[in-house]
Amino acid sequence: MNAPSRARLPKLSAILAFETAARTGSLASAADSLALTAAAVSQQIRQLEQHLGITLFTRAKSGVTLTEQGADYLAYVQQAFETLRVAQQHVDRQRGKHTLTVFALPALASKWLNPAIGDWLARYPELDIRLHATHAAVDFASSAADFALCFGDRDYPLLEKVQLFQDRVLPVCSPALRNGADWAQLPLIHVDWGKESQFLPGWHEWFTAAGLQPPLRRGLTYNLTSLAIDAAVQGHGVLLGQQRLIAEELASGALVRLAEPALPLSKPYFAVYPPRTLSKPGATAFLAWLQGLACAG
């Protein structure tokens, strides 16, 4: 047997001939499976043996039997072929389906978009959505994002955009909490959006708008809207909840509205996207669906 060649991989046709012969236990059966002659299969296996520098089979009139080295090599070959089969299945799935990647603020994704995503899937079963929740600005040049759902459009001055909705906040709490003491004396739940907090009305603004003396700041403060909503549902205090983001909780009775007024946020929510996005299958339909979802609220 010649010294093994490590500079290059064996021919795939030779590896396939080996795997088929090992699986069928016969050069003749392998030849039938591969639409070759038995001599051609035998030659390819010998070339593979020469390339590897080992003997893969012991040959007899009854067929071929793997050597110990041949059995070891077959395990790797079958693993590699299985990987190739999985890759082919993935390609086949992607050929029949298309995916849109949507980046969105976490609360907007979980409380507004995700509850309605079943409607999209029912309307367009051939189009997949990949939803990525993030507070960070989206770099469309270096990411797979097709759309970003954001609060205001300051971070995306050069991109295409459509306005979705401008939300409002209103005081809400759990039913059990409302049935207890005067709600204005209950702990208040605050949301801290950092630099964006200036665009989100807080309790001071609400009490002032209602013609009431703002109470001392007390209660719980969260930096995530979804956590603040959960805290209100669990009865930990009264929340100035965003109307669009607590729609399910209001509909189910998990939260109840307490009083007027409802104060608008200072900026609307947008869907932004680069021009290339609308060339993707389903992108125009998804944008229209988002706008319809925004109008429905």
Coordinates of C-alpha atoms in Angstrom, one line a residue:
M1 CA 0.0 0.0 0.0
N2 CA 1.3 3.4 -0.9
A3 CA 2.0 6.1 1.6
P4 CA -1.1 8.2 2.4
S5 CA -1.7 11.5 0.7
R6 CA -2.5 14.3 3.1
A7 CA -2.3 17.2 0.7
R8 CA -5.8 16.8 -0.6
L9 CA -9.1 15.0 0.2
P10 CA -10.1 11.9 -1.7
K11 CA -12.6 12.2 -4.6
L12 CA -16.1 12.3 -3.4
S13 CA -17.1 9.6 -5.9
A14 CA -14.6 7.2 -4.4
I15 CA -15.9 7.9 -0.9
L16 CA -19.5 7.3 -2.1
A17 CA -18.5 4.0 -3.7
F18 CA -16.8 2.9 -0.5
E19 CA -19.8 3.9 1.7
T20 CA -22.3 2.2 -0.7
A21 CA -20.3 -1.0 -0.8
A22 CA -19.9 -1.1 3.0
R23 CA -23.6 -0.5 3.4
T24 CA -24.7 -3.2 0.9
G25 CA -21.8 -5.6 1.6
S26 CA -21.3 -6.2 -2.1
L27 CA -19.5 -4.6 -5.0
A28 CA -22.2 -5.7 -7.4
S29 CA -25.0 -4.3 -5.2
A30 CA -23.1 -1.0 -4.9
A31 CA -22.6 -0.9 -8.6
D32 CA -26.4 -1.4 -9.2
S33 CA -27.1 1.4 -6.6
L34 CA -24.7 3.8 -8.2
A35 CA -25.5 2.9 -11.9
L36 CA -21.8 1.8 -12.4
T37 CA -20.1 -1.5 -13.2
A38 CA -18.7 -3.6 -10.4
A39 CA -15.2 -3.1 -11.9
A40 CA -15.7 0.7 -11.7
V41 CA -16.7 0.5 -8.1
S42 CA -13.8 -1.7 -7.2
Q43 CA -11.4 0.6 -9.0
Q44 CA -12.7 3.7 -7.1
I45 CA -12.4 1.8 -3.8
R46 CA -8.8 0.8 -4.6
Q47 CA -8.0 4.4 -5.5
L48 CA -9.4 5.5 -2.1
E49 CA -7.3 2.9 -0.3
Q50 CA -4.2 4.1 -2.1
H51 CA -5.1 7.7 -1.2
L52 CA -5.6 6.8 2.5
G53 CA -2.8 4.3 2.7
I54 CA -5.0 1.6 4.4
T55 CA -7.0 -1.4 3.4
L56 CA -10.7 -0.8 3.7
F57 CA -12.1 -4.2 2.8
T58 CA -11.2 -7.9 2.7
R59 CA -12.5 -9.3 -0.5
A60 CA -14.1 -12.7 -1.1
K61 CA -16.4 -14.3 -3.7
S62 CA -19.3 -13.9 -1.2
G63 CA -18.7 -10.1 -1.0
V64 CA -16.6 -7.6 0.9
T65 CA -16.0 -7.2 4.6
L66 CA -14.8 -4.1 6.3
T67 CA -11.4 -4.2 8.0
E68 CA -11.0 -2.7 11.4
Q69 CA -9.5 0.5 9.8
G70 CA -12.3 0.4 7.2
A71 CA -15.0 0.3 9.9
D72 CA -13.4 3.3 11.7
Y73 CA -13.2 5.3 8.5
L74 CA -16.8 4.4 7.6
A75 CA -18.1 6.0 10.9
Y76 CA -16.6 9.3 9.9
V77 CA -17.8 9.0 6.3
Q78 CA -21.4 8.3 7.4
Q79 CA -21.3 11.2 9.8
A80 CA -20.1 13.5 7.0
F81 CA -22.8 12.3 4.7
E82 CA -25.5 12.8 7.3
T83 CA -24.2 16.4 7.7
L84 CA -24.5 16.9 3.9
R85 CA -28.1 15.4 4.0
V86 CA -29.1 17.8 6.7
A87 CA -27.6 20.7 4.7
Q88 CA -29.6 19.6 1.7
Q89 CA -32.8 19.5 3.7
H90 CA -32.1 23.0 5.0
V91 CA -31.5 24.3 1.4
D92 CA -34.8 22.6 0.3
R93 CA -36.7 24.2 3.1
Q94 CA -35.2 27.6 2.3
R95 CA -36.0 27.2 -1.4
G96 CA -39.7 26.8 -0.6
K97 CA -39.9 29.4 2.1
H98 CA -38.7 33.0 2.7
T99 CA -37.7 34.6 5.9
L100 CA -38.1 38.2 7.1
T101 CA -35.9 39.3 10.0
V102 CA -37.5 41.9 12.3
F103 CA -35.6 43.7 15.1
A104 CA -37.9 45.4 17.7
L105 CA -37.8 46.9 21.1
P106 CA -38.4 44.1 23.6
A107 CA -41.7 45.4 25.0
L108 CA -43.0 46.2 21.5
A109 CA -42.0 42.8 20.3
S110 CA -43.5 40.9 23.2
K111 CA -46.6 43.0 24.0
W112 CA -47.7 44.3 20.6
L113 CA -46.2 42.3 17.7
N114 CA -46.0 38.8 19.1
P115 CA -49.6 38.5 20.2
A116 CA -50.7 39.2 16.6
I117 CA -48.0 37.1 14.9
G118 CA -50.4 34.2 14.6
D119 CA -52.5 36.3 12.2
W120 CA -49.5 36.9 10.0
L121 CA -48.6 33.2 9.9
A122 CA -52.2 32.3 9.0
R123 CA -52.3 34.8 6.1
Y124 CA -48.8 34.0 4.8
P125 CA -47.8 30.4 5.8
E126 CA -45.1 30.4 3.2
L127 CA -43.3 33.4 4.8
D128 CA -41.3 33.0 8.0
I129 CA -40.6 35.7 10.6
R130 CA -37.4 35.8 12.6
L131 CA -38.1 38.2 15.6
H132 CA -35.1 39.7 17.4
A133 CA -35.7 41.8 20.5
T134 CA -33.2 44.5 21.3
H135 CA -32.8 48.1 22.7
A136 CA -29.8 48.8 20.5
A137 CA -29.9 50.7 17.3
V138 CA -29.9 48.4 14.3
D139 CA -27.0 48.5 11.8
F140 CA -28.6 47.2 8.6
A141 CA -25.3 47.2 6.8
S142 CA -23.8 44.5 9.2
S143 CA -26.9 42.6 10.3
A144 CA -29.5 40.4 8.8
A145 CA -32.3 42.8 9.8
D146 CA -34.9 43.6 7.2
F147 CA -37.1 45.8 9.5
A148 CA -36.6 47.6 12.8
L149 CA -39.5 48.6 15.0
C150 CA -38.3 51.6 17.0
F151 CA -39.4 54.5 19.2
G152 CA -38.9 57.6 17.1
D153 CA -36.8 57.7 14.0
R154 CA -33.8 59.7 15.2
D155 CA -31.3 56.8 14.8
Y156 CA -32.3 56.1 11.2
P157 CA -32.3 59.4 9.3
L158 CA -31.3 57.9 5.9
L159 CA -33.6 54.9 5.9
E160 CA -37.1 54.4 4.6
K161 CA -39.8 54.5 7.3
V162 CA -43.5 54.4 8.0
Q163 CA -45.1 55.6 11.2
L164 CA -47.0 52.9 13.1
F165 CA -48.7 54.6 16.0
Q166 CA -48.3 57.1 18.8
D167 CA -49.1 55.5 22.1
R168 CA -50.7 56.9 25.2
V169 CA -50.2 56.1 28.9
L170 CA -53.1 55.7 31.4
P171 CA -53.2 54.7 35.1
V172 CA -54.0 51.0 35.6
C173 CA -53.7 48.4 38.3
S174 CA -54.9 44.9 39.2
P175 CA -58.6 44.4 40.0
A176 CA -57.7 43.4 43.5
L177 CA -55.7 46.5 44.1
R178 CA -58.5 48.8 42.8
N179 CA -61.0 47.2 45.1
G180 CA -58.9 48.1 48.1
A181 CA -57.8 51.6 49.3
D182 CA -57.8 54.9 47.4
W183 CA -55.6 54.0 44.4
A184 CA -53.9 57.4 44.5
Q185 CA -52.4 56.4 47.9
L186 CA -51.0 53.1 46.5
P187 CA -47.4 52.5 45.5
L188 CA -46.6 53.9 42.1
I189 CA -44.7 51.9 39.4
H190 CA -42.2 53.9 37.4
V191 CA -40.5 53.2 34.1
D192 CA -37.0 54.5 33.5
W193 CA -36.1 54.7 29.9
G194 CA -32.8 56.5 30.4
K195 CA -32.3 59.2 27.9
E196 CA -35.7 58.3 26.3
S197 CA -37.6 59.0 29.5
Q198 CA -38.2 62.6 28.5
F199 CA -40.5 61.3 25.8
L200 CA -42.5 59.1 28.2
P201 CA -45.0 60.9 30.5
G202 CA -44.4 60.0 34.1
W203 CA -46.5 60.3 37.3
H204 CA -45.6 63.9 37.9
E205 CA -46.9 64.9 34.5
W206 CA -50.0 62.8 34.9
F207 CA -51.0 64.2 38.4
T208 CA -50.4 67.7 37.1
A209 CA -52.5 67.1 34.0
A210 CA -55.3 65.7 36.3
G211 CA -55.2 68.8 38.4
L212 CA -53.9 66.9 41.4
Q213 CA -50.9 67.4 43.7
P214 CA -48.1 65.0 42.6
P215 CA -47.2 62.6 45.4
L216 CA -43.8 61.9 46.7
R217 CA -41.9 59.5 44.4
R218 CA -42.3 56.1 45.9
G219 CA -42.9 52.5 44.8
L220 CA -41.0 50.5 42.2
T221 CA -38.9 51.5 39.2
Y222 CA -38.1 49.3 36.2
N223 CA -36.0 49.9 33.2
L224 CA -38.1 47.4 31.1
T225 CA -41.7 48.1 30.3
S226 CA -42.6 44.5 30.3
L227 CA -41.4 44.1 33.8
A228 CA -43.4 47.1 34.9
I229 CA -46.5 45.6 33.3
D230 CA -45.9 42.3 35.1
A231 CA -45.5 44.1 38.4
A232 CA -48.9 45.8 37.9
V233 CA -50.6 42.6 37.0
Q234 CA -49.2 41.0 40.2
G235 CA -50.6 43.8 42.3
H236 CA -47.4 45.5 43.3
G237 CA -48.7 49.0 42.5
V238 CA -50.3 51.4 40.0
L239 CA -48.7 51.8 36.6
L240 CA -48.9 54.4 33.9
G241 CA -49.3 51.8 31.2
Q242 CA -48.9 52.2 27.5
Q243 CA -52.3 51.6 26.0
R244 CA -51.1 49.5 23.0
L245 CA -48.7 47.4 25.2
I246 CA -51.3 46.5 27.8
A247 CA -54.2 45.8 25.4
E248 CA -54.3 42.1 26.2
E249 CA -54.2 42.7 30.0
L250 CA -57.0 45.2 29.7
A251 CA -59.1 42.9 27.5
S252 CA -58.6 39.9 29.9
G253 CA -59.3 42.0 33.0
A254 CA -55.8 41.4 34.4
L255 CA -55.5 45.2 34.5
V256 CA -58.2 47.8 34.9
R257 CA -58.2 51.4 33.9
L258 CA -58.5 53.9 36.8
A259 CA -58.9 57.4 35.7
E260 CA -58.4 60.1 33.0
P261 CA -56.5 61.6 31.4
A262 CA -54.5 59.5 29.0
L263 CA -51.3 61.3 28.0
P264 CA -49.6 60.8 24.6
L265 CA -46.0 59.8 24.3
S266 CA -43.9 62.6 22.7
K267 CA -42.8 60.4 19.8
P268 CA -44.5 57.7 17.7
Y269 CA -43.3 54.2 16.9
F270 CA -41.9 53.6 13.4
A271 CA -41.0 50.7 11.1
V272 CA -37.7 51.5 9.4
Y273 CA -36.0 49.6 6.7
P274 CA -33.3 49.9 3.9
P275 CA -34.5 50.1 0.3
R276 CA -33.2 46.6 -0.3
T277 CA -35.8 45.1 2.0
L278 CA -38.8 45.6 -0.3
S279 CA -37.1 43.5 -2.9
K280 CA -37.5 40.4 -0.6
P281 CA -40.5 38.2 -1.1
G282 CA -43.3 39.1 1.4
A283 CA -41.6 42.4 2.6
T284 CA -44.3 44.7 1.1
A285 CA -47.0 42.5 2.4
F286 CA -45.5 42.5 5.9
L287 CA -45.1 46.2 5.9
A288 CA -48.8 46.6 4.9
W289 CA -49.8 44.1 7.6
L290 CA -47.8 46.1 10.3
Q291 CA -49.7 49.3 9.2
G292 CA -53.0 47.5 9.4
L293 CA -52.1 46.2 12.9
A294 CA -51.2 49.7 14.0
C295 CA -54.5 51.1 12.6
A296 CA -56.5 48.4 14.2
G297 CA -55.4 49.4 17.7

